[in-house]
Amino acid sequence: MAFAWSGVCKVYNYLSAGLISPSQATDIPWGHFDFSTRKPEVATLTLEWYTLSQYAVNDTYRQLAEGAARRIASQSAPLPGLPAQGIDPSSGKSVGGYVTWGGGSDSYFEYLIKYARLNPDADDLFTDNWRLAVDSSIATLLKISSVGKHAYFADYDGSKQIRHVGSHLACFYGGNLIFGGRILNNDTIVNVGLQLTDACWNTYASTATGIGPEVFAFTSDDGGYTGGDVPTAEQSAFNALHGFYITSADYILRPEVLESNFYAWRATGDTKYVARAASALKSFDQYLSTNGAYAGIWDVNDNNVSDDQNRINDMENVFNTEAHPFKLSAPKSQYGSGAQPTPAATSTFKMNQGQTPEVSQIAGMPSIKDSIQGVISKVGQTVLQ
């Protein structure tokens, strides 16, 4: 986690020493540690690093994580409150115009409202930008499947077309809307969250194993464009029965669908959500259990292969994206400014073309790959001695 920010910390040191200008610095961390590609997942550390700052009595961590979120929230976006998925860490600017609640963007939306609830000193930017993202999504991305009337947040691509796709990762959005809607006392948002939760559970209830797929697609009254291949006859037949069809059938131990059902249960008290969890656990035991652990499966549609609410109270804790609880302070009387949220950016969104760079382009900064190779060499020499 700290490695993602190592380049940013070096930039701050270079700034302090006068070796680079402010225009060369950004707030954006590197997202991956594979040393070949680094598409950043921005604003995915605000909960963790705010809490780290509290325990370490060092506000640097909060400032770094919060700065990345602020950078994204202040930029122009393809849709109000919905920034483009790609970000170039070397410039801090968006790349492309793809909008999704799925992987690469999910934690940004998730943490906006959770950070506002966790940090009592967080300003209105976080709540207001989350509310703007939700309002914009309901207005533009919310689609109802032609079969089954299931509610999904679709994707939106750089050519301004709706892509009728969904994913297990994106299925956190139901719980996120329930969580945020309760904070804002907004029943409309909560009810949309419940609809999204039910639709995502349908991806579990419809497969042979009772486990949901990694990626799926659907059709609605405005069509079924996905940006990919047209559905096969088998996929079309599945869609006619279930209101979606599978495009990537694997399951790799994702929690998002059950996470949203957890929030739905706590918000409504309806035991159907508990029954869903029990059903999923039964499927996990049957299809995923190995000697001492659980494993993923390649095809969820191939079946050949406690009720203690006081244990962790969701109104007293906020969960990060890995389901780790963070203890909350007393709630504020109001979250957000109370006014109708508007985009923070004053300029019109302009889609930037190109690829995100592998490493920082600032001259004179050491290569991450070279730094790691040096460590490996030292370890090897020590072992040989």
mmCIF file of C-alpha atoms in Angstrom:
data_model
loop_
_atom_site.group_PDB
_atom_site.id
_atom_site.type_symbol
_atom_site.label_atom_id
_atom_site.label_comp_id
_atom_site.label_asym_id
_atom_site.label_seq_id
_atom_site.Cartn_x
_atom_site.Cartn_y
_atom_site.Cartn_z
ATOM 1 C CA MET A 1 0.000 0.000 0.000
ATOM 2 C CA ALA A 2 2.789 2.402 0.895
ATOM 3 C CA PHE A 3 4.578 1.514 -2.336
ATOM 4 C CA ALA A 4 1.699 2.969 -4.355
ATOM 5 C CA TRP A 5 2.475 6.326 -2.827
ATOM 6 C CA SER A 6 6.258 6.047 -2.978
ATOM 7 C CA GLY A 7 6.442 8.043 -6.191
ATOM 8 C CA VAL A 8 4.134 10.697 -4.770
ATOM 9 C CA CYS A 9 6.229 11.010 -1.612
ATOM 10 C CA LYS A 10 9.355 11.391 -3.734
ATOM 11 C CA VAL A 11 7.598 14.089 -5.739
ATOM 12 C CA TYR A 12 6.885 15.986 -2.530
ATOM 13 C CA ASN A 13 10.557 15.715 -1.585
ATOM 14 C CA TYR A 14 11.612 16.939 -5.033
ATOM 15 C CA LEU A 15 9.201 19.859 -4.725
ATOM 16 C CA SER A 16 10.629 20.784 -1.325
ATOM 17 C CA ALA A 17 14.152 20.696 -2.739
ATOM 18 C CA GLY A 18 13.154 22.825 -5.719
ATOM 19 C CA LEU A 19 14.141 20.107 -8.193
ATOM 20 C CA ILE A 20 10.756 20.135 -9.960
ATOM 21 C CA SER A 21 8.006 22.678 -10.419
ATOM 22 C CA PRO A 22 4.477 22.343 -9.001
ATOM 23 C CA SER A 23 3.143 21.792 -12.531
ATOM 24 C CA GLN A 24 5.127 18.537 -12.669
ATOM 25 C CA ALA A 25 3.550 17.124 -9.492
ATOM 26 C CA THR A 26 0.216 15.321 -9.089
ATOM 27 C CA ASP A 27 -1.765 13.779 -6.211
ATOM 28 C CA ILE A 28 -2.321 10.500 -8.032
ATOM 29 C CA PRO A 29 -0.825 7.221 -6.671
ATOM 30 C CA TRP A 30 0.300 4.273 -8.766
ATOM 31 C CA GLY A 31 -2.266 1.472 -8.682
ATOM 32 C CA HIS A 32 -0.332 -1.729 -9.398
ATOM 33 C CA PHE A 33 2.914 -3.293 -8.205
ATOM 34 C CA ASP A 34 3.679 -5.412 -11.281
ATOM 35 C CA PHE A 35 6.241 -2.870 -12.547
ATOM 36 C CA SER A 36 4.902 -3.021 -16.105
ATOM 37 C CA THR A 37 1.527 -1.256 -16.021
ATOM 38 C CA ARG A 38 0.201 1.172 -13.459
ATOM 39 C CA LYS A 39 -3.377 2.295 -13.899
ATOM 40 C CA PRO A 40 -4.185 3.971 -10.580
ATOM 41 C CA GLU A 41 -7.268 3.169 -8.569
ATOM 42 C CA VAL A 42 -7.614 6.666 -7.189
ATOM 43 C CA ALA A 43 -9.202 7.465 -3.823
ATOM 44 C CA THR A 44 -9.143 3.881 -2.611
ATOM 45 C CA LEU A 45 -7.134 4.658 0.525
ATOM 46 C CA THR A 46 -9.028 7.471 2.232
ATOM 47 C CA LEU A 47 -10.543 5.271 4.950
ATOM 48 C CA GLU A 48 -7.351 3.369 5.652
ATOM 49 C CA TRP A 49 -4.953 6.287 5.586
ATOM 50 C CA TYR A 50 -7.186 8.606 7.575
ATOM 51 C CA THR A 51 -7.302 5.920 10.264
ATOM 52 C CA LEU A 52 -3.542 5.378 9.962
ATOM 53 C CA SER A 53 -3.019 9.108 10.537
ATOM 54 C CA GLN A 54 -5.100 8.899 13.726
ATOM 55 C CA TYR A 55 -3.029 6.049 15.158
ATOM 56 C CA ALA A 56 0.336 7.301 13.895
ATOM 57 C CA VAL A 57 -0.420 10.901 14.932
ATOM 58 C CA ASN A 58 0.870 11.898 11.518
ATOM 59 C CA ASP A 59 -1.500 13.710 9.188
ATOM 60 C CA THR A 60 0.633 13.087 6.098
ATOM 61 C CA TYR A 61 -1.218 9.872 5.283
ATOM 62 C CA ARG A 62 -4.614 11.553 5.357
ATOM 63 C CA GLN A 63 -3.384 14.442 3.234
ATOM 64 C CA LEU A 64 -1.993 12.128 0.555
ATOM 65 C CA ALA A 65 -5.099 9.946 0.277
ATOM 66 C CA GLU A 66 -7.528 12.838 0.531
ATOM 67 C CA GLY A 67 -5.577 14.830 -2.054
ATOM 68 C CA ALA A 68 -6.098 12.123 -4.673
ATOM 69 C CA ALA A 69 -9.856 12.076 -4.082
ATOM 70 C CA ARG A 70 -10.021 15.853 -4.240
ATOM 71 C CA ARG A 71 -8.047 15.875 -7.475
ATOM 72 C CA ILE A 72 -10.588 13.580 -9.162
ATOM 73 C CA ALA A 73 -13.643 15.313 -7.703
ATOM 74 C CA SER A 74 -12.464 18.729 -8.934
ATOM 75 C CA GLN A 75 -11.929 17.693 -12.559
ATOM 76 C CA SER A 76 -14.426 17.907 -15.385
ATOM 77 C CA ALA A 77 -16.188 14.622 -16.106
ATOM 78 C CA PRO A 78 -18.002 12.893 -18.989
ATOM 79 C CA LEU A 79 -21.195 12.913 -16.879
ATOM 80 C CA PRO A 80 -21.879 15.116 -13.818
ATOM 81 C CA GLY A 81 -20.130 13.609 -10.806
ATOM 82 C CA LEU A 82 -18.943 10.580 -12.805
ATOM 83 C CA PRO A 83 -15.242 10.961 -13.677
ATOM 84 C CA ALA A 84 -13.557 9.012 -16.453
ATOM 85 C CA GLN A 85 -12.149 5.668 -15.367
ATOM 86 C CA GLY A 86 -8.581 6.249 -16.550
ATOM 87 C CA ILE A 87 -6.158 8.636 -14.859
ATOM 88 C CA ASP A 88 -2.576 9.402 -15.860
ATOM 89 C CA PRO A 89 -0.528 9.631 -12.619
ATOM 90 C CA SER A 90 2.195 11.675 -14.312
ATOM 91 C CA SER A 91 -0.221 14.491 -15.197
ATOM 92 C CA GLY A 92 -3.213 13.917 -12.925
ATOM 93 C CA LYS A 93 -5.501 14.205 -15.965
ATOM 94 C CA SER A 94 -8.173 11.772 -17.087
ATOM 95 C CA VAL A 95 -7.520 9.449 -20.018
ATOM 96 C CA GLY A 96 -10.460 8.488 -22.195
ATOM 97 C CA GLY A 97 -14.097 8.965 -21.280
ATOM 98 C CA TYR A 98 -15.234 5.587 -19.974
ATOM 99 C CA VAL A 99 -17.567 5.691 -16.965
ATOM 100 C CA THR A 100 -18.339 2.669 -14.799
ATOM 101 C CA TRP A 101 -19.203 1.721 -11.229
ATOM 102 C CA GLY A 102 -17.092 -1.395 -11.816
ATOM 103 C CA GLY A 103 -13.405 -2.118 -11.401
ATOM 104 C CA GLY A 104 -11.059 0.869 -11.640
ATOM 105 C CA SER A 105 -13.704 3.332 -10.446
ATOM 106 C CA ASP A 106 -15.632 1.427 -7.785
ATOM 107 C CA SER A 107 -13.713 2.470 -4.675
ATOM 108 C CA TYR A 108 -13.776 6.142 -5.642
ATOM 109 C CA PHE A 109 -17.586 6.196 -5.488
ATOM 110 C CA GLU A 110 -17.725 3.834 -2.516
ATOM 111 C CA TYR A 111 -15.343 5.857 -0.370
ATOM 112 C CA LEU A 112 -16.751 9.320 -1.066
ATOM 113 C CA ILE A 113 -19.713 8.766 1.259
ATOM 114 C CA LYS A 114 -17.939 6.384 3.620
ATOM 115 C CA TYR A 115 -15.129 8.878 4.166
ATOM 116 C CA ALA A 116 -17.642 11.634 4.862
ATOM 117 C CA ARG A 117 -19.149 9.428 7.560
ATOM 118 C CA LEU A 118 -15.839 8.221 9.019
ATOM 119 C CA ASN A 119 -14.060 11.585 9.235
ATOM 120 C CA PRO A 120 -16.151 14.128 11.170
ATOM 121 C CA ASP A 121 -13.927 16.917 9.837
ATOM 122 C CA ALA A 122 -14.348 15.984 6.167
ATOM 123 C CA ASP A 123 -15.805 18.885 4.230
ATOM 124 C CA ASP A 124 -18.943 18.771 2.085
ATOM 125 C CA LEU A 125 -17.033 17.939 -1.110
ATOM 126 C CA PHE A 126 -17.166 14.208 -0.383
ATOM 127 C CA THR A 127 -20.875 13.929 0.373
ATOM 128 C CA ASP A 128 -21.892 16.354 -2.350
ATOM 129 C CA ASN A 129 -19.837 14.604 -5.026
ATOM 130 C CA TRP A 130 -21.230 11.224 -4.001
ATOM 131 C CA ARG A 131 -24.769 12.599 -4.182
ATOM 132 C CA LEU A 132 -24.029 14.120 -7.592
ATOM 133 C CA ALA A 133 -22.636 10.791 -8.837
ATOM 134 C CA VAL A 134 -25.724 8.934 -7.611
ATOM 135 C CA ASP A 135 -28.183 11.463 -9.065
ATOM 136 C CA SER A 136 -26.336 11.388 -12.383
ATOM 137 C CA SER A 137 -26.282 7.591 -12.409
ATOM 138 C CA ILE A 138 -29.995 7.344 -11.701
ATOM 139 C CA ALA A 139 -30.694 9.835 -14.493
ATOM 140 C CA THR A 140 -28.399 8.310 -17.134
ATOM 141 C CA LEU A 141 -27.041 4.883 -16.201
ATOM 142 C CA LEU A 142 -30.004 3.244 -14.450
ATOM 143 C CA LYS A 143 -31.465 0.663 -16.829
ATOM 144 C CA ILE A 144 -34.245 -1.873 -16.312
ATOM 145 C CA SER A 145 -33.844 -5.231 -18.018
ATOM 146 C CA SER A 146 -36.445 -6.152 -20.607
ATOM 147 C CA VAL A 147 -36.828 -9.566 -18.958
ATOM 148 C CA GLY A 148 -37.513 -9.651 -15.237
ATOM 149 C CA LYS A 149 -37.381 -5.859 -14.779
ATOM 150 C CA HIS A 150 -34.036 -5.979 -12.976
ATOM 151 C CA ALA A 151 -32.281 -2.665 -12.221
ATOM 152 C CA TYR A 152 -28.631 -2.115 -13.164
ATOM 153 C CA PHE A 153 -26.218 0.802 -13.461
ATOM 154 C CA ALA A 154 -24.887 0.439 -17.019
ATOM 155 C CA ASP A 155 -21.485 1.652 -18.235
ATOM 156 C CA TYR A 156 -20.963 4.700 -20.480
ATOM 157 C CA ASP A 157 -18.155 4.749 -23.020
ATOM 158 C CA GLY A 158 -15.991 7.401 -24.642
ATOM 159 C CA SER A 159 -18.298 7.615 -27.655
ATOM 160 C CA LYS A 160 -21.171 8.525 -25.305
ATOM 161 C CA GLN A 161 -22.951 5.207 -25.727
ATOM 162 C CA ILE A 162 -24.577 3.174 -22.985
ATOM 163 C CA ARG A 163 -22.986 -0.239 -22.548
ATOM 164 C CA HIS A 164 -25.444 -2.765 -21.130
ATOM 165 C CA VAL A 165 -22.926 -4.562 -18.950
ATOM 166 C CA GLY A 166 -22.526 -5.340 -15.276
ATOM 167 C CA SER A 167 -20.018 -7.054 -13.027
ATOM 168 C CA HIS A 168 -19.662 -8.674 -9.652
ATOM 169 C CA LEU A 169 -17.334 -5.838 -8.651
ATOM 170 C CA ALA A 170 -19.959 -3.220 -9.515
ATOM 171 C CA CYS A 171 -22.587 -5.005 -7.430
ATOM 172 C CA PHE A 172 -21.347 -3.159 -4.353
ATOM 173 C CA TYR A 173 -23.421 -0.216 -5.608
ATOM 174 C CA GLY A 174 -26.665 -1.487 -4.106
ATOM 175 C CA GLY A 175 -25.225 -1.509 -0.595
ATOM 176 C CA ASN A 176 -23.432 1.771 -1.171
ATOM 177 C CA LEU A 177 -26.671 3.535 -2.124
ATOM 178 C CA ILE A 178 -28.446 1.993 0.863
ATOM 179 C CA PHE A 179 -25.643 3.136 3.182
ATOM 180 C CA GLY A 180 -25.484 6.665 1.758
ATOM 181 C CA GLY A 181 -29.228 7.038 1.401
ATOM 182 C CA ARG A 182 -29.715 6.257 5.080
ATOM 183 C CA ILE A 183 -27.099 8.851 6.031
ATOM 184 C CA LEU A 184 -28.862 11.477 3.912
ATOM 185 C CA ASN A 185 -32.345 10.324 4.976
ATOM 186 C CA ASN A 186 -33.131 9.896 1.287
ATOM 187 C CA ASP A 187 -35.595 7.040 0.744
ATOM 188 C CA THR A 188 -35.407 7.377 -3.035
ATOM 189 C CA ILE A 189 -31.695 6.530 -3.025
ATOM 190 C CA VAL A 190 -32.242 3.693 -0.535
ATOM 191 C CA ASN A 191 -35.003 2.195 -2.697
ATOM 192 C CA VAL A 192 -32.836 2.319 -5.824
ATOM 193 C CA GLY A 193 -30.124 0.597 -3.798
ATOM 194 C CA LEU A 194 -32.554 -2.163 -2.844
ATOM 195 C CA GLN A 195 -33.516 -2.650 -6.498
ATOM 196 C CA LEU A 196 -29.868 -2.861 -7.543
ATOM 197 C CA THR A 197 -29.231 -5.367 -4.743
ATOM 198 C CA ASP A 198 -32.099 -7.589 -5.881
ATOM 199 C CA ALA A 199 -30.854 -7.517 -9.491
ATOM 200 C CA CYS A 200 -27.347 -8.540 -8.479
ATOM 201 C CA TRP A 201 -28.703 -11.357 -6.320
ATOM 202 C CA ASN A 202 -30.570 -12.598 -9.390
ATOM 203 C CA THR A 203 -27.175 -13.327 -10.962
ATOM 204 C CA TYR A 204 -26.613 -15.810 -8.109
ATOM 205 C CA ALA A 205 -30.108 -17.274 -8.070
ATOM 206 C CA SER A 206 -30.012 -17.969 -11.821
ATOM 207 C CA THR A 207 -26.887 -20.148 -12.106
ATOM 208 C CA ALA A 208 -26.441 -23.866 -11.697
ATOM 209 C CA THR A 209 -24.122 -23.405 -8.698
ATOM 210 C CA GLY A 210 -26.072 -20.591 -7.029
ATOM 211 C CA ILE A 211 -23.007 -18.334 -7.357
ATOM 212 C CA GLY A 212 -22.842 -15.180 -9.488
ATOM 213 C CA PRO A 213 -20.494 -14.624 -12.459
ATOM 214 C CA GLU A 214 -17.660 -12.140 -12.793
ATOM 215 C CA VAL A 215 -19.184 -10.224 -15.734
ATOM 216 C CA PHE A 216 -22.625 -10.215 -17.342
ATOM 217 C CA ALA A 217 -24.748 -8.256 -19.808
ATOM 218 C CA PHE A 218 -28.429 -7.501 -20.300
ATOM 219 C CA THR A 219 -30.941 -5.866 -22.621
ATOM 220 C CA SER A 220 -33.305 -3.004 -21.823
ATOM 221 C CA ASP A 221 -35.800 -0.861 -23.738
ATOM 222 C CA ASP A 222 -32.934 1.103 -25.337
ATOM 223 C CA GLY A 223 -31.217 -2.011 -26.667
ATOM 224 C CA GLY A 224 -28.413 -4.298 -25.595
ATOM 225 C CA TYR A 225 -25.198 -2.715 -26.899
ATOM 226 C CA THR A 226 -22.171 -3.909 -24.909
ATOM 227 C CA GLY A 227 -19.252 -2.798 -27.077
ATOM 228 C CA GLY A 228 -18.406 -6.486 -27.543
ATOM 229 C CA ASP A 229 -19.712 -9.520 -29.361
ATOM 230 C CA VAL A 230 -23.426 -10.003 -29.927
ATOM 231 C CA PRO A 231 -24.884 -12.695 -27.649
ATOM 232 C CA THR A 232 -24.770 -16.283 -28.830
ATOM 233 C CA ALA A 233 -27.925 -18.335 -29.162
ATOM 234 C CA GLU A 234 -27.153 -19.935 -25.802
ATOM 235 C CA GLN A 235 -26.667 -16.538 -24.129
ATOM 236 C CA SER A 236 -29.880 -15.201 -25.671
ATOM 237 C CA ALA A 237 -31.793 -18.209 -24.371
ATOM 238 C CA PHE A 238 -30.338 -17.674 -20.894
ATOM 239 C CA ASN A 239 -31.256 -13.979 -21.044
ATOM 240 C CA ALA A 240 -34.836 -14.839 -22.008
ATOM 241 C CA LEU A 241 -35.141 -16.849 -18.805
ATOM 242 C CA HIS A 242 -33.171 -14.741 -16.325
ATOM 243 C CA GLY A 243 -32.962 -11.123 -17.517
ATOM 244 C CA PHE A 244 -29.170 -11.187 -18.039
ATOM 245 C CA TYR A 245 -26.575 -13.373 -19.700
ATOM 246 C CA ILE A 246 -23.093 -14.392 -18.617
ATOM 247 C CA THR A 247 -20.075 -13.007 -20.481
ATOM 248 C CA SER A 248 -17.370 -14.104 -18.027
ATOM 249 C CA ALA A 249 -18.437 -17.145 -16.020
ATOM 250 C CA ASP A 250 -15.684 -17.342 -13.411
ATOM 251 C CA TYR A 251 -16.021 -16.540 -9.691
ATOM 252 C CA ILE A 252 -12.934 -15.450 -7.754
ATOM 253 C CA LEU A 253 -14.285 -15.071 -4.212
ATOM 254 C CA ARG A 254 -15.860 -11.650 -4.709
ATOM 255 C CA PRO A 255 -17.888 -10.280 -1.724
ATOM 256 C CA GLU A 256 -19.898 -7.461 -3.348
ATOM 257 C CA VAL A 257 -23.259 -9.175 -3.915
ATOM 258 C CA LEU A 258 -23.464 -10.452 -0.344
ATOM 259 C CA GLU A 259 -22.104 -7.128 0.921
ATOM 260 C CA SER A 260 -25.088 -5.330 -0.615
ATOM 261 C CA ASN A 261 -27.485 -7.917 0.794
ATOM 262 C CA PHE A 262 -25.982 -7.280 4.232
ATOM 263 C CA TYR A 263 -26.771 -3.570 3.982
ATOM 264 C CA ALA A 264 -30.251 -4.355 2.654
ATOM 265 C CA TRP A 265 -30.952 -6.643 5.609
ATOM 266 C CA ARG A 266 -29.791 -4.055 8.129
ATOM 267 C CA ALA A 267 -31.874 -1.345 6.460
ATOM 268 C CA THR A 268 -35.091 -3.355 6.135
ATOM 269 C CA GLY A 269 -34.907 -6.197 8.633
ATOM 270 C CA ASP A 270 -36.240 -8.484 5.885
ATOM 271 C CA THR A 271 -34.968 -12.018 6.555
ATOM 272 C CA LYS A 272 -34.944 -12.841 2.850
ATOM 273 C CA TYR A 273 -31.495 -11.279 2.776
ATOM 274 C CA VAL A 274 -30.328 -13.637 5.524
ATOM 275 C CA ALA A 275 -31.763 -16.554 3.567
ATOM 276 C CA ARG A 276 -29.791 -15.403 0.528
ATOM 277 C CA ALA A 277 -26.572 -15.361 2.542
ATOM 278 C CA ALA A 278 -27.296 -18.866 3.829
ATOM 279 C CA SER A 279 -27.922 -20.054 0.288
ATOM 280 C CA ALA A 280 -24.656 -18.545 -0.943
ATOM 281 C CA LEU A 281 -22.674 -20.082 1.915
ATOM 282 C CA LYS A 282 -24.170 -23.472 1.130
ATOM 283 C CA SER A 283 -23.042 -23.063 -2.485
ATOM 284 C CA PHE A 284 -19.582 -21.956 -1.376
ATOM 285 C CA ASP A 285 -19.231 -25.038 0.796
ATOM 286 C CA GLN A 286 -20.432 -27.294 -2.006
ATOM 287 C CA TYR A 287 -18.447 -25.875 -4.917
ATOM 288 C CA LEU A 288 -15.527 -23.861 -3.517
ATOM 289 C CA SER A 289 -14.390 -25.724 -0.405
ATOM 290 C CA THR A 290 -10.945 -27.323 -0.459
ATOM 291 C CA ASN A 291 -8.775 -28.776 2.270
ATOM 292 C CA GLY A 292 -8.389 -25.763 4.553
ATOM 293 C CA ALA A 293 -9.504 -22.973 2.207
ATOM 294 C CA TYR A 294 -11.900 -21.864 -0.526
ATOM 295 C CA ALA A 295 -10.988 -21.621 -4.199
ATOM 296 C CA GLY A 296 -12.486 -19.879 -7.194
ATOM 297 C CA ILE A 297 -14.203 -21.707 -10.053
ATOM 298 C CA TRP A 298 -14.102 -21.235 -13.811
ATOM 299 C CA ASP A 299 -17.807 -21.559 -14.576
ATOM 300 C CA VAL A 300 -20.574 -20.706 -12.118
ATOM 301 C CA ASN A 301 -23.156 -22.227 -14.424
ATOM 302 C CA ASP A 302 -21.517 -25.654 -14.334
ATOM 303 C CA ASN A 303 -22.441 -27.584 -11.212
ATOM 304 C CA ASN A 304 -20.049 -30.431 -12.000
ATOM 305 C CA VAL A 305 -17.235 -29.044 -10.605
ATOM 306 C CA SER A 306 -24.706 -16.218 12.834
ATOM 307 C CA ASP A 307 -27.535 -13.756 13.490
ATOM 308 C CA ASP A 308 -25.621 -11.532 15.991
ATOM 309 C CA GLN A 309 -26.260 -7.904 14.986
ATOM 310 C CA ASN A 310 -24.137 -6.615 17.860
ATOM 311 C CA ARG A 311 -20.973 -8.357 16.735
ATOM 312 C CA ILE A 312 -20.179 -5.579 14.236
ATOM 313 C CA ASN A 313 -22.834 -2.897 14.085
ATOM 314 C CA ASP A 314 -23.013 -1.242 10.677
ATOM 315 C CA MET A 315 -24.344 1.984 12.182
ATOM 316 C CA GLU A 316 -21.301 2.204 14.487
ATOM 317 C CA ASN A 317 -18.688 1.175 11.909
ATOM 318 C CA VAL A 318 -17.916 1.881 8.266
ATOM 319 C CA PHE A 319 -16.489 -0.965 6.197
ATOM 320 C CA ASN A 320 -13.708 -0.472 3.693
ATOM 321 C CA THR A 321 -13.778 -2.282 0.373
ATOM 322 C CA GLU A 322 -12.198 -5.379 1.969
ATOM 323 C CA ALA A 323 -14.882 -5.450 4.714
ATOM 324 C CA HIS A 324 -12.556 -4.214 7.481
ATOM 325 C CA PRO A 325 -14.540 -2.179 10.066
ATOM 326 C CA PHE A 326 -13.587 1.382 11.069
ATOM 327 C CA LYS A 327 -15.171 2.717 14.259
ATOM 328 C CA LEU A 328 -17.367 5.786 13.706
ATOM 329 C CA SER A 329 -17.692 8.930 15.775
ATOM 330 C CA ALA A 330 -21.128 10.319 16.663
ATOM 331 C CA PRO A 331 -23.052 11.307 13.518
ATOM 332 C CA LYS A 332 -23.202 14.937 12.435
ATOM 333 C CA SER A 333 -26.560 16.687 12.256
ATOM 334 C CA GLN A 334 -26.164 17.082 8.475
ATOM 335 C CA TYR A 335 -23.964 15.684 5.725
ATOM 336 C CA GLY A 336 -23.276 17.735 2.651
ATOM 337 C CA SER A 337 -24.134 21.350 2.004
ATOM 338 C CA GLY A 338 -27.859 20.685 1.670
ATOM 339 C CA ALA A 339 -27.889 22.466 -1.673
ATOM 340 C CA GLN A 340 -28.409 20.762 -5.016
ATOM 341 C CA PRO A 341 -24.935 19.429 -5.856
ATOM 342 C CA THR A 342 -23.181 20.724 -8.956
ATOM 343 C CA PRO A 343 -19.902 19.706 -10.610
ATOM 344 C CA ALA A 344 -16.822 21.198 -8.961
ATOM 345 C CA ALA A 345 -15.065 21.650 -12.287
ATOM 346 C CA THR A 346 -15.907 24.799 -14.220
ATOM 347 C CA SER A 347 -14.420 23.645 -17.536
ATOM 348 C CA THR A 348 -16.084 21.382 -20.090
ATOM 349 C CA PHE A 349 -14.882 17.789 -20.085
ATOM 350 C CA LYS A 350 -12.267 17.085 -22.746
ATOM 351 C CA MET A 351 -11.334 13.488 -23.412
ATOM 352 C CA ASN A 352 -7.566 12.976 -23.461
ATOM 353 C CA GLN A 353 -6.169 10.243 -25.669
ATOM 354 C CA GLY A 354 -3.234 7.973 -24.945
ATOM 355 C CA GLN A 355 -1.983 5.312 -22.596
ATOM 356 C CA THR A 356 -1.110 5.679 -18.926
ATOM 357 C CA PRO A 357 2.677 5.594 -18.434
ATOM 358 C CA GLU A 358 4.488 2.703 -16.801
ATOM 359 C CA VAL A 359 6.527 4.856 -14.417
ATOM 360 C CA SER A 360 6.810 8.493 -13.440
ATOM 361 C CA GLN A 361 8.139 10.656 -16.253
ATOM 362 C CA ILE A 362 9.870 13.168 -13.946
ATOM 363 C CA ALA A 363 13.516 13.427 -14.965
ATOM 364 C CA GLY A 364 16.041 12.372 -12.364
ATOM 365 C CA MET A 365 13.702 10.198 -10.325
ATOM 366 C CA PRO A 366 15.028 6.627 -9.920
ATOM 367 C CA SER A 367 13.206 3.800 -11.695
ATOM 368 C CA ILE A 368 10.976 1.736 -9.409
ATOM 369 C CA LYS A 369 12.047 -1.367 -11.283
ATOM 370 C CA ASP A 370 15.739 -0.540 -10.736
ATOM 371 C CA SER A 371 15.104 0.127 -7.037
ATOM 372 C CA ILE A 372 13.408 -3.225 -6.547
ATOM 373 C CA GLN A 373 16.086 -5.015 -8.562
ATOM 374 C CA GLY A 374 18.689 -3.518 -6.256
ATOM 375 C CA VAL A 375 16.884 -4.873 -3.207
ATOM 376 C CA ILE A 376 16.621 -8.315 -4.821
ATOM 377 C CA SER A 377 20.335 -8.301 -5.583
ATOM 378 C CA LYS A 378 21.206 -7.422 -1.981
ATOM 379 C CA VAL A 379 18.965 -10.190 -0.675
ATOM 380 C CA GLY A 380 20.581 -12.663 -3.075
ATOM 381 C CA GLN A 381 24.080 -11.671 -1.950
ATOM 382 C CA THR A 382 23.092 -12.068 1.689
ATOM 383 C CA VAL A 383 21.699 -15.558 1.064
ATOM 384 C CA LEU A 384 24.853 -16.634 -0.801
ATOM 385 C CA GLN A 385 27.026 -15.447 2.075
#
